[in-house]
Coordinates of N, CA and C in Angstrom, one line a residue:
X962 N -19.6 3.7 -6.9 CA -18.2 3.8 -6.4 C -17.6 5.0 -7.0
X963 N -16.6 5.7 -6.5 CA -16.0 6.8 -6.6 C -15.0 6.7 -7.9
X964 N -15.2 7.7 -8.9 CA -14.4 7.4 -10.1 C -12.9 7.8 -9.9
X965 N -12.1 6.6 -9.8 CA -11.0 7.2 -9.8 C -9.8 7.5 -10.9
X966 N -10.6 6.9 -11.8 CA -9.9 6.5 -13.2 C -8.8 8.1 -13.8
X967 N -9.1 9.1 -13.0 CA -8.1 10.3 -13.8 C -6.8 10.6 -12.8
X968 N -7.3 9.8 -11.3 CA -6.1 10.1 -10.5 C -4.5 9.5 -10.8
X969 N -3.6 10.1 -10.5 CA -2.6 9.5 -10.6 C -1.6 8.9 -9.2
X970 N -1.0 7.7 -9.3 CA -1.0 7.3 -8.1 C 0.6 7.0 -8.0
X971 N 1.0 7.6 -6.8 CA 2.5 7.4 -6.5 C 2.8 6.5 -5.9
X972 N 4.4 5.6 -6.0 CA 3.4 4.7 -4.4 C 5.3 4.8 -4.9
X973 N 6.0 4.9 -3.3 CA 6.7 4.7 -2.5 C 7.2 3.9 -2.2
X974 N 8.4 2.6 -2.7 CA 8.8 1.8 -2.5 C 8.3 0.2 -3.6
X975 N 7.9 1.4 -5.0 CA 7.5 1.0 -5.8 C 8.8 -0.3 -7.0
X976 N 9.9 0.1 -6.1 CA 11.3 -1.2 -6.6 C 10.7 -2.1 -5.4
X977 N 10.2 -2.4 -4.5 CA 9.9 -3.4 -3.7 C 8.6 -4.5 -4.5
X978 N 8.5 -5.9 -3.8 CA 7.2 -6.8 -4.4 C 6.2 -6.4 -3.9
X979 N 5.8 -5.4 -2.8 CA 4.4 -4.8 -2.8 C 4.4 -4.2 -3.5
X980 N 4.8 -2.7 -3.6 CA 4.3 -2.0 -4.2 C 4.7 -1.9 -5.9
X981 N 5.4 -2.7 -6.4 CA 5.7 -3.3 -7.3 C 4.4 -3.9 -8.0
X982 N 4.0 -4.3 -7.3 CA 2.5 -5.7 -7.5 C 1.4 -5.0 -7.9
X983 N 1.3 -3.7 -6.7 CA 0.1 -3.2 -7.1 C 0.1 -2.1 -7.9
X984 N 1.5 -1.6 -8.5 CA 2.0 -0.2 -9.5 C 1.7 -1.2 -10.7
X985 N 1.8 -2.6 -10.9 CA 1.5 -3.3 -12.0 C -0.1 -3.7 -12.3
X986 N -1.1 -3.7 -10.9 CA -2.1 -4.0 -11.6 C -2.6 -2.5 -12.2
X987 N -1.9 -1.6 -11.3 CA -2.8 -0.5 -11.7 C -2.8 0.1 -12.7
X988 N -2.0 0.0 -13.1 CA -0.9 0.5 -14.6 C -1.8 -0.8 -15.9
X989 N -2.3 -2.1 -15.4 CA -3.0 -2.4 -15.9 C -4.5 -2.4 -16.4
X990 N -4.5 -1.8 -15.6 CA -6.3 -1.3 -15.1 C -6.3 -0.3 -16.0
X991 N -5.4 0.5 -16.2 CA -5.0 2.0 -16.9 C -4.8 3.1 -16.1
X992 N -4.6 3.5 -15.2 CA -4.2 4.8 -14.1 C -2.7 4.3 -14.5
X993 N -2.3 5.8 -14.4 CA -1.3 6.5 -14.6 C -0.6 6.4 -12.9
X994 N 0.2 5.9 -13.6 CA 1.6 5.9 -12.0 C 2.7 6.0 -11.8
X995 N 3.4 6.5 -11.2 CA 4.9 6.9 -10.8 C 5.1 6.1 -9.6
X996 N 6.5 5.4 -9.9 CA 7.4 4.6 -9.2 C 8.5 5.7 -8.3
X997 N 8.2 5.4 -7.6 CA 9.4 6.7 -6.6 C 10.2 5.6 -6.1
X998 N 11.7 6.0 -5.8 CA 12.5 5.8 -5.3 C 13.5 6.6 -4.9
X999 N 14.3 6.3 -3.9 CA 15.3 7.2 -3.8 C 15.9 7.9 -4.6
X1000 N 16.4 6.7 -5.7 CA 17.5 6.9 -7.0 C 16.2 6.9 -8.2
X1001 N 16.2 8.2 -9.1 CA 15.4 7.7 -10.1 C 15.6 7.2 -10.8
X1002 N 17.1 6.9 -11.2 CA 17.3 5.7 -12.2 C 16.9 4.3 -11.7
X1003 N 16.7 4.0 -10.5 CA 16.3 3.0 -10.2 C 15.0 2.8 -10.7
X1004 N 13.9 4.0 -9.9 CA 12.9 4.2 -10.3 C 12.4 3.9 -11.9
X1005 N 13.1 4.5 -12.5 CA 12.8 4.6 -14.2 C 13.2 2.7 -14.7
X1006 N 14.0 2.6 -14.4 CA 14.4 1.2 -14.2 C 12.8 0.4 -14.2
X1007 N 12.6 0.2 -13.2 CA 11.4 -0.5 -12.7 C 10.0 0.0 -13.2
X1008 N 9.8 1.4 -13.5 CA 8.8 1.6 -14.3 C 9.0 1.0 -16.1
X1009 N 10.7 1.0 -16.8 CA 10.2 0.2 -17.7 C 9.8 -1.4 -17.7
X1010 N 10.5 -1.8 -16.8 CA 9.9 -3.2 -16.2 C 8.2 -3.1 -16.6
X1011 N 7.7 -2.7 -15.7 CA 6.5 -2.6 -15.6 C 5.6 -1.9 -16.7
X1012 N 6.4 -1.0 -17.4 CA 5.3 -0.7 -18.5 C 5.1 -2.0 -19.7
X1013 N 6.4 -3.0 -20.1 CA 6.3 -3.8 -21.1 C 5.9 -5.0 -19.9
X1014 N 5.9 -5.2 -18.8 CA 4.8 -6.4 -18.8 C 3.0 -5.8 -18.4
X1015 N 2.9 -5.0 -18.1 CA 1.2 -4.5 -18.5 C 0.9 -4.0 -19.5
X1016 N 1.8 -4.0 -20.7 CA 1.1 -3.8 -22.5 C 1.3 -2.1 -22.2
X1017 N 1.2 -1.1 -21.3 CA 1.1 0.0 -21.4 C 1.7 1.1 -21.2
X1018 N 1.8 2.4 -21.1 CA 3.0 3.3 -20.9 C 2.6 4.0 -19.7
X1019 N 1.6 4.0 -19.3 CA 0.8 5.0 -18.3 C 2.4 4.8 -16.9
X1020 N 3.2 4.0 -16.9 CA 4.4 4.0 -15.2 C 5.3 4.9 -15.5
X1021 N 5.7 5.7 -15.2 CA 6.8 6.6 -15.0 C 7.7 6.5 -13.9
X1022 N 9.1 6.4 -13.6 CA 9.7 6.8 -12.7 C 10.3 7.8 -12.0
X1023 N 10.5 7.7 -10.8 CA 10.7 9.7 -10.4 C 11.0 9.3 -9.1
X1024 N 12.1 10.3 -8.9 CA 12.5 10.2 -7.0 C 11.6 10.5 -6.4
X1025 N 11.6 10.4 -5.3 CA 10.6 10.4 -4.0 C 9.7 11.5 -3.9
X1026 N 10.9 12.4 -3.8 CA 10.2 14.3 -4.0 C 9.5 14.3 -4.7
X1027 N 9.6 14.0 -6.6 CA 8.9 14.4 -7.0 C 7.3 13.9 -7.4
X1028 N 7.4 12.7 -6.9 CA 6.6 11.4 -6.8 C 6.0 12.0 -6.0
X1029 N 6.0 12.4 -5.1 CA 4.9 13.2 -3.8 C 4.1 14.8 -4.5
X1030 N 5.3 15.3 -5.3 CA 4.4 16.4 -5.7 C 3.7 16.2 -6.7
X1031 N 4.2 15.0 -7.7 CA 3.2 14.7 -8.8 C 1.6 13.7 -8.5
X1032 N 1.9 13.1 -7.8 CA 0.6 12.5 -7.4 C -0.4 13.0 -6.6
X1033 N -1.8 12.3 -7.3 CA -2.8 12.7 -6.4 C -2.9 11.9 -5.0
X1034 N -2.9 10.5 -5.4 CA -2.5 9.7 -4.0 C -1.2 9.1 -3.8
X1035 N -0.7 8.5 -3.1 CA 0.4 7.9 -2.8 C 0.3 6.8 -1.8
X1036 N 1.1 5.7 -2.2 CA 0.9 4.1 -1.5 C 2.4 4.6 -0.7
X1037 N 2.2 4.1 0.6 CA 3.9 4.2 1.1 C 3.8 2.7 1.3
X1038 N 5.1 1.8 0.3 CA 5.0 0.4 0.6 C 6.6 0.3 1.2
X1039 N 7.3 1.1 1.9 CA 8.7 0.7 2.0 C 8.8 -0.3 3.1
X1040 N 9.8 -0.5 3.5 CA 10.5 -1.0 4.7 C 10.1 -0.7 5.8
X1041 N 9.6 -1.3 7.0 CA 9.6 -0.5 8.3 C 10.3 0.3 9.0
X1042 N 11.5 -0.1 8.7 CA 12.8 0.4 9.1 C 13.0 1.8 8.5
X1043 N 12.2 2.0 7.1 CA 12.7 3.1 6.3 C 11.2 4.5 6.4
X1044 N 10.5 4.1 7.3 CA 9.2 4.8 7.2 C 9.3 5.9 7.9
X1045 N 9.9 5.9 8.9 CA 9.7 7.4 9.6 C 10.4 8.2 8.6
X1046 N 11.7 8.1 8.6 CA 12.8 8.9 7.9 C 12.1 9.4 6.2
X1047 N 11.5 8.4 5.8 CA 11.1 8.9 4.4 C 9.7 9.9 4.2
X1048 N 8.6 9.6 5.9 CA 7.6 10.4 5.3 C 8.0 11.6 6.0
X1049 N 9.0 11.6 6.6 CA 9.6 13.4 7.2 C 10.0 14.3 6.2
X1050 N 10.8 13.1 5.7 CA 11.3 14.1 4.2 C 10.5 14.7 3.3
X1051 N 9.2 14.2 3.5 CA 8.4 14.3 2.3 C 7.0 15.3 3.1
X1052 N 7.0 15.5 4.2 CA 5.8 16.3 4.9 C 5.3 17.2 4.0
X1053 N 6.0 18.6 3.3 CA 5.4 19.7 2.7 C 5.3 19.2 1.2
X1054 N 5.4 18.1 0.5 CA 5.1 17.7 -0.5 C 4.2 17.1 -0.6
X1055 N 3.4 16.3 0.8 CA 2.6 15.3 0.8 C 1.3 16.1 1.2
X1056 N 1.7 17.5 1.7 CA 0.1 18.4 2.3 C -0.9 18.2 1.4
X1057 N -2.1 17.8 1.8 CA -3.1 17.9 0.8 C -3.7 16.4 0.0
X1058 N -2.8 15.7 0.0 CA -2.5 14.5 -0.6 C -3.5 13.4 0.3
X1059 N -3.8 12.3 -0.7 CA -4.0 10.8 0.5 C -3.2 10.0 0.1
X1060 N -2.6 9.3 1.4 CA -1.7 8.3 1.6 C -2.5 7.6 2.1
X1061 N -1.8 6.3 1.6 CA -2.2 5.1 2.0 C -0.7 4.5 2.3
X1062 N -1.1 3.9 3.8 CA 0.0 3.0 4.4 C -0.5 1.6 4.2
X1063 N 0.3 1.1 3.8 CA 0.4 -0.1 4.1 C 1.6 -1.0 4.2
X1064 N 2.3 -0.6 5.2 CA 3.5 -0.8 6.0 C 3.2 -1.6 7.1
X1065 N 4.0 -3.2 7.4 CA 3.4 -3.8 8.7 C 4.8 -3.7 9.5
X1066 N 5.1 -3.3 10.6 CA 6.1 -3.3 11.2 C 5.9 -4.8 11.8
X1067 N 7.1 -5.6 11.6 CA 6.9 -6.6 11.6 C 8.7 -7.0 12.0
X1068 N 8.7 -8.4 12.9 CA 9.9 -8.6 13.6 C 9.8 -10.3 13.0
X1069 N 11.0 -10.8 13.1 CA 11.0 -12.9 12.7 C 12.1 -13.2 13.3
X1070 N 12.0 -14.2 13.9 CA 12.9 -15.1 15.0 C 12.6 -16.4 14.4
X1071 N 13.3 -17.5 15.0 CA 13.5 -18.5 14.9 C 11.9 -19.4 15.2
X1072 N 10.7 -18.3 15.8 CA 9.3 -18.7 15.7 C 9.0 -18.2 14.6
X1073 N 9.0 -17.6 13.7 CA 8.3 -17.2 12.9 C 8.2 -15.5 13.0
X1074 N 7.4 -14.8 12.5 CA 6.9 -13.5 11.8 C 6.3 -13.0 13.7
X1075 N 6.2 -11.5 14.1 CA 5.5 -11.3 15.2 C 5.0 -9.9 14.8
X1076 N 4.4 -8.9 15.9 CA 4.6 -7.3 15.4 C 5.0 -6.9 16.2
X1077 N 6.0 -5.7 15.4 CA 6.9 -5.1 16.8 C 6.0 -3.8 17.5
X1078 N 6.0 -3.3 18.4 CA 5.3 -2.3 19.4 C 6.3 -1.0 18.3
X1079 N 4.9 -0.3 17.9 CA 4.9 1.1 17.8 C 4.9 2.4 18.8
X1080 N 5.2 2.8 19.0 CA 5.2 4.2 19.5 C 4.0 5.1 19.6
X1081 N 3.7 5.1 18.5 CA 2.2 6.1 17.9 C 1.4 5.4 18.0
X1082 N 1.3 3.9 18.0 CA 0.1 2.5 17.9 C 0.3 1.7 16.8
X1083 N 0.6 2.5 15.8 CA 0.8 1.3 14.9 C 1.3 3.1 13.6
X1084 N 2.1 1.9 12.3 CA 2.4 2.5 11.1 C 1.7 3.7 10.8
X1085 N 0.3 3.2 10.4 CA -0.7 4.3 10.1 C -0.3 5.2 10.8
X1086 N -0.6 5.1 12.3 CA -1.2 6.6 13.1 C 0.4 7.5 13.0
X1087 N 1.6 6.6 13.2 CA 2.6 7.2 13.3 C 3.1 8.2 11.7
X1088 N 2.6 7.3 11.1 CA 2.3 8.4 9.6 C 1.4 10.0 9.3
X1089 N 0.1 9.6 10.5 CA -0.4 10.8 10.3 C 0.0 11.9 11.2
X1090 N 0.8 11.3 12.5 CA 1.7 12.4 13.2 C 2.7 12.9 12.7
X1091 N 3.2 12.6 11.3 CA 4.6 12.7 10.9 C 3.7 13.7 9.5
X1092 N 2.7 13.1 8.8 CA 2.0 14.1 8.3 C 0.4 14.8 8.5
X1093 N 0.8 16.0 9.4 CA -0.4 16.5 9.7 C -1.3 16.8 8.7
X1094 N -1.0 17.5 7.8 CA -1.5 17.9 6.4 C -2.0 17.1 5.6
X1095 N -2.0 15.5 5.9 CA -2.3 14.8 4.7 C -3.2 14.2 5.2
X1096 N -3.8 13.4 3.7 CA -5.1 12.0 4.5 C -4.7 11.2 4.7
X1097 N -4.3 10.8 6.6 CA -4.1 9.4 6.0 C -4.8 8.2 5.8
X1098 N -4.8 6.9 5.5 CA -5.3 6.2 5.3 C -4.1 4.9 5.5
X1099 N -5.0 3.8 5.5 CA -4.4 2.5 6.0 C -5.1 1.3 5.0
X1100 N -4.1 0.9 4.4 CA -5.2 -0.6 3.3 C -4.1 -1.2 2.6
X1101 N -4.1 -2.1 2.0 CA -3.5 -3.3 0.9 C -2.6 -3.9 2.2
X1102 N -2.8 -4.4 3.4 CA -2.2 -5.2 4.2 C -1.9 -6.6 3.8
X1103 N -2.9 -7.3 3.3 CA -3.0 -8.6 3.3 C -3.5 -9.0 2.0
X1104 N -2.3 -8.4 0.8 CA -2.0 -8.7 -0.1 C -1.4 -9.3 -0.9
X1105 N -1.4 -10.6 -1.6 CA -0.1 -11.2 -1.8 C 0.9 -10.2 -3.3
X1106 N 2.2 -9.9 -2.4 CA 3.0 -9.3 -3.5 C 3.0 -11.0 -4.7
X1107 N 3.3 -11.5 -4.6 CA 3.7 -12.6 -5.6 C 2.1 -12.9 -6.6
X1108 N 1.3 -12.9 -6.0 CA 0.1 -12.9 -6.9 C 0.1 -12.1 -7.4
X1109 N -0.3 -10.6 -6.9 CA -0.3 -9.6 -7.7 C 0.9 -8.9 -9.1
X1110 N 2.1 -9.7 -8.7 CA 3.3 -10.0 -10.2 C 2.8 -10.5 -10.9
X1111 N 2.1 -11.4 -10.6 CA 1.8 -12.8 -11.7 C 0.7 -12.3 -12.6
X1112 N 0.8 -12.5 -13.6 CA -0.4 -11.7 -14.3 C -1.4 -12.8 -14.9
X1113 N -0.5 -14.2 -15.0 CA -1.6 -14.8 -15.1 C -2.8 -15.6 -14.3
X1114 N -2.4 -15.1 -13.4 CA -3.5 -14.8 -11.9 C -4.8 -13.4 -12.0
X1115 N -5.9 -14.3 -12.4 CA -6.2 -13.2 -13.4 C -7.2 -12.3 -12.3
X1116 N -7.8 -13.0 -11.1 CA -8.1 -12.6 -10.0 C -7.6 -12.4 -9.0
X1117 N -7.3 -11.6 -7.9 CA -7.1 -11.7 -6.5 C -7.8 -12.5 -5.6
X1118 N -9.0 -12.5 -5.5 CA -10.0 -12.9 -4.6 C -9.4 -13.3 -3.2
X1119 N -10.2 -11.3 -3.1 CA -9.3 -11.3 -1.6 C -10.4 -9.8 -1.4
X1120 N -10.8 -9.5 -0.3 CA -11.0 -8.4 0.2 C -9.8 -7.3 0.5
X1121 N -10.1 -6.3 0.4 CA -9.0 -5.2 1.5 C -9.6 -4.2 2.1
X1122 N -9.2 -4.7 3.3 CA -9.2 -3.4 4.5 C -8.8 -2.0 4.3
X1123 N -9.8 -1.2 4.5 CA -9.4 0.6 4.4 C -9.9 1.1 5.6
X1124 N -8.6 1.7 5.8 CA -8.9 2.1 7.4 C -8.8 3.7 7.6
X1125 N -9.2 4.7 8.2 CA -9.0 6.0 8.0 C -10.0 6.8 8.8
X1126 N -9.9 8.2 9.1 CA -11.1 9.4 9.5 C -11.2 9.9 8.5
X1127 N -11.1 9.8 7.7 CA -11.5 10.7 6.0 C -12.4 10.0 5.0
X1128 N -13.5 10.4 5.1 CA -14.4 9.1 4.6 C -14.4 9.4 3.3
X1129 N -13.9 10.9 2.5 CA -14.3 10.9 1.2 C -12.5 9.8 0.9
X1130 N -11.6 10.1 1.6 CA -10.2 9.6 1.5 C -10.6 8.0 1.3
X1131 N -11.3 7.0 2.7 CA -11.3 5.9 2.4 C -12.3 5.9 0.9
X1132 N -12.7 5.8 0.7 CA -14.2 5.6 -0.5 C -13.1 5.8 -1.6
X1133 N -12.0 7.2 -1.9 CA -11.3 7.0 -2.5 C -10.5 5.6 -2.9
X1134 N -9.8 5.2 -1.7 CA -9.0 4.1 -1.9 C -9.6 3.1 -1.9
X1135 N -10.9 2.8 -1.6 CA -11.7 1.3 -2.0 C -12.1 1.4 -3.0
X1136 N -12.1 2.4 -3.7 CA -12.2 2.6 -5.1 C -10.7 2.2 -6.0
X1137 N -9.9 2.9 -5.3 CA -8.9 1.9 -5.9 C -8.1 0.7 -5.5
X1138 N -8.9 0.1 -4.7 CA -8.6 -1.0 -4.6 C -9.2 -2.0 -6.0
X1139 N -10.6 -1.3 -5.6 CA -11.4 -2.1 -6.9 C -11.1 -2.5 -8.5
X1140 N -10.3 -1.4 -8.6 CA -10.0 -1.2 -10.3 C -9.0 -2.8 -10.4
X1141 N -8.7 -2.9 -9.5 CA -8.2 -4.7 -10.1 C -8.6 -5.8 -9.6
X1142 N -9.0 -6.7 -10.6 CA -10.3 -7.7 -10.5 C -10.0 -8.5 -9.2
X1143 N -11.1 -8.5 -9.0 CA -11.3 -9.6 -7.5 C -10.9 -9.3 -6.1
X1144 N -10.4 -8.2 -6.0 CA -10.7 -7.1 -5.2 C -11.8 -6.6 -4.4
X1145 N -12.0 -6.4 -3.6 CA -13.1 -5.7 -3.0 C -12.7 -5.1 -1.9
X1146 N -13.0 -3.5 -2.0 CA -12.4 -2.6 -0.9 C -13.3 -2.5 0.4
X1147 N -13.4 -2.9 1.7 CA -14.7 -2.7 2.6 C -13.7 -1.9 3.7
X1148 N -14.6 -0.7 3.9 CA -14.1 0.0 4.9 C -14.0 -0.7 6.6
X1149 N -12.7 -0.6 7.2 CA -12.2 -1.7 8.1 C -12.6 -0.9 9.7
X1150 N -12.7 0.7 9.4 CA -13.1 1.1 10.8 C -11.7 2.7 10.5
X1151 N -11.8 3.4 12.3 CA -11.1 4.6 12.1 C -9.4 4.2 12.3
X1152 N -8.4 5.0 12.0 CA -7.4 5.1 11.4 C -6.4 4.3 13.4
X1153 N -7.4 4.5 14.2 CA -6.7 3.8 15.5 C -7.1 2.5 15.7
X1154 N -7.8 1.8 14.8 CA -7.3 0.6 14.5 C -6.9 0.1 13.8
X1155 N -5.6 0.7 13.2 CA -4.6 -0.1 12.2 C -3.8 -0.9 12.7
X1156 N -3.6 -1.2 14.2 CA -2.6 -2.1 14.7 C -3.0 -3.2 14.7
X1157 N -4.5 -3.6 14.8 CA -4.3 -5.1 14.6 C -4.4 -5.5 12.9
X1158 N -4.6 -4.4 12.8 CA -4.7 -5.1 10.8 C -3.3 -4.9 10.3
X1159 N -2.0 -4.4 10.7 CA -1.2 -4.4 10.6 C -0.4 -5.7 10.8
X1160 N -0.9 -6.5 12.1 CA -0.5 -7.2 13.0 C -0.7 -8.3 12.4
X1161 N -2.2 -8.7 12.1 CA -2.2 -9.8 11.2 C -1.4 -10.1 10.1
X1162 N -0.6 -9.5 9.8 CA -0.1 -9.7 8.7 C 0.9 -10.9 9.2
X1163 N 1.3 -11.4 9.9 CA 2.1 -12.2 10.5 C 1.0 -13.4 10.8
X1164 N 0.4 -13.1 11.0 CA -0.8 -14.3 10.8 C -0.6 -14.9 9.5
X1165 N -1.0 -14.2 8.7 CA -1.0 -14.9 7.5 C 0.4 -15.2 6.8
X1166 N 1.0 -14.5 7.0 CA 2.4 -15.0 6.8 C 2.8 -16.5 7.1
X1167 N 2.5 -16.7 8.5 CA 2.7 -17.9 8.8 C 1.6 -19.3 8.1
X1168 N 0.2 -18.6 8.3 CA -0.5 -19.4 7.4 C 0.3 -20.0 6.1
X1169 N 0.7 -18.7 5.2 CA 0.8 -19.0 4.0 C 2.4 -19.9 4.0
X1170 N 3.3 -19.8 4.8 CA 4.2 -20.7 5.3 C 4.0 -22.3 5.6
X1171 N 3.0 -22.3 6.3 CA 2.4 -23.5 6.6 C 1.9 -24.6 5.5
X1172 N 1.2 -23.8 4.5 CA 0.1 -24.2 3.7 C 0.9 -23.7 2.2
X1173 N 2.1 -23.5 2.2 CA 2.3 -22.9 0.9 C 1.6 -22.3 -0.1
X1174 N 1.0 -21.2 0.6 CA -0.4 -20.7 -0.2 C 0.1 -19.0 -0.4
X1175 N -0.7 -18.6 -0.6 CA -1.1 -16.8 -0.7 C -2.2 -16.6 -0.4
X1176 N -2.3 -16.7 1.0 CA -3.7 -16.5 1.6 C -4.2 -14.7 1.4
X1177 N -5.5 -14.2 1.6 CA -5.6 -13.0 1.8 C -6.9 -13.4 2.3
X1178 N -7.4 -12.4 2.3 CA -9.2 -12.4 3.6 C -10.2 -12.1 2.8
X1179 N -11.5 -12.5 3.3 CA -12.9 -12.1 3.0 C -13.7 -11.9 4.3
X1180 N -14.2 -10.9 4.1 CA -15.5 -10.4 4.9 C -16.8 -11.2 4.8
X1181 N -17.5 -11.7 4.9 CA -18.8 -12.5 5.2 C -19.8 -11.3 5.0
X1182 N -20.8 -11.8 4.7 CA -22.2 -10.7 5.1 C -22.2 -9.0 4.6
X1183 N -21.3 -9.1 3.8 CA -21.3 -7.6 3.5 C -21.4 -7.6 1.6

């Protein structure tokens, strides 16, 4: 597996319970990470949160901008609502870079969780039209934010989906998917099918509604 242990990882909406979840396993693992947010006091905020519950110092906080220029990869976990507008901002900072989306554009009614129709096809692809320059990549969908807080959940046990045309980019990020236990990264296919792995996410939403659970997925046979 690809050593990722010197990269540093930005991730985007790192005051939110995803990317919150996974700035904390990582940061436990030991990779060094920056919390971006709009406001970096917020940011700084939430990185010291997160350095005294993982024992470690490696989280830093930093607004958006500079969170894109300091990282080697970057998680974008925001809002659906807030995704176009934030990776435009950030195009000539992100050149060069892999992103990872893992944004489900997602709508809820009085049935439950659905997916709303993309434009581009789904999050991902509309990400990589918004950054031509970058890698993109598609993974941590069907992850529970509330598990991954909990530290005394000492496993995941859950696979994750990496989706992408950059094969050194996915191998990257199943690599870091790996660094926290019970994890397993399996490459999910090319970056034009992120719409149904996007989509499911409302599947299990409802599952985990149903069943009061934190469901996530395993692959069979692999």
């Amino acid at each position: 597996m690809t050593d990722v242990s010197q990269l540093t990882v930005g991730v985007f909406g790192g005051t939110g319970p995803q990317g919150r979840g996974l700035a904390l396993r990582w940061a436990k693992a030991g990779l060094k990470v920056i919390i971006g947010s709009r406001k970096q006091e917020r940011a700084e905020e939430t990185a010291a949160e997160l350095r005294s519950l993982a024992g470690v110092g490696t989280v830093t906080g930093l607004d958006n901008l500079e969170t894109a220029k300091q990282a080697d990869v970057v998680l974008v976990a925001v809002p659906w609502e807030g995704h176009k507008a934030l990776l435009e901002s950030l195009r000539d900072a992100l050149t060069g870079k892999i992103v990872i989306d893992c944004v489900n554009p997602l709508g809820f009614d009085k049935q439950g969780p659905y997916a709303l129709p993309v434009e581009e096809g789904s999050a991902a692809q509309q990400a990589r039209v918004l950054l031509p320059e970058a890698r993109v990549t598609a993974a941590f969908h069907h992850v529970s934010a509330v598990s991954l807080e909990d530290l005394s959940v000492p496993s995941m046990d859950s696979d994750v989906l990496v989706l992408g045309d950059d094969r050194e980019a996915t191998d990257i990020v199943r690599a870091l998917a790996e660094t926290i236990p019970g994890f397993r990264g399996i490459y999910g296919g090319r970056l034009r099918n992120a719409h149904q792995v996007e989509a499911f996410t409302a599947n299990l939403i409802a599952i985990n509604r149903r069943y009061k659970a934190h469901a996530g997925i395993r692959i069979t046979d692999v």
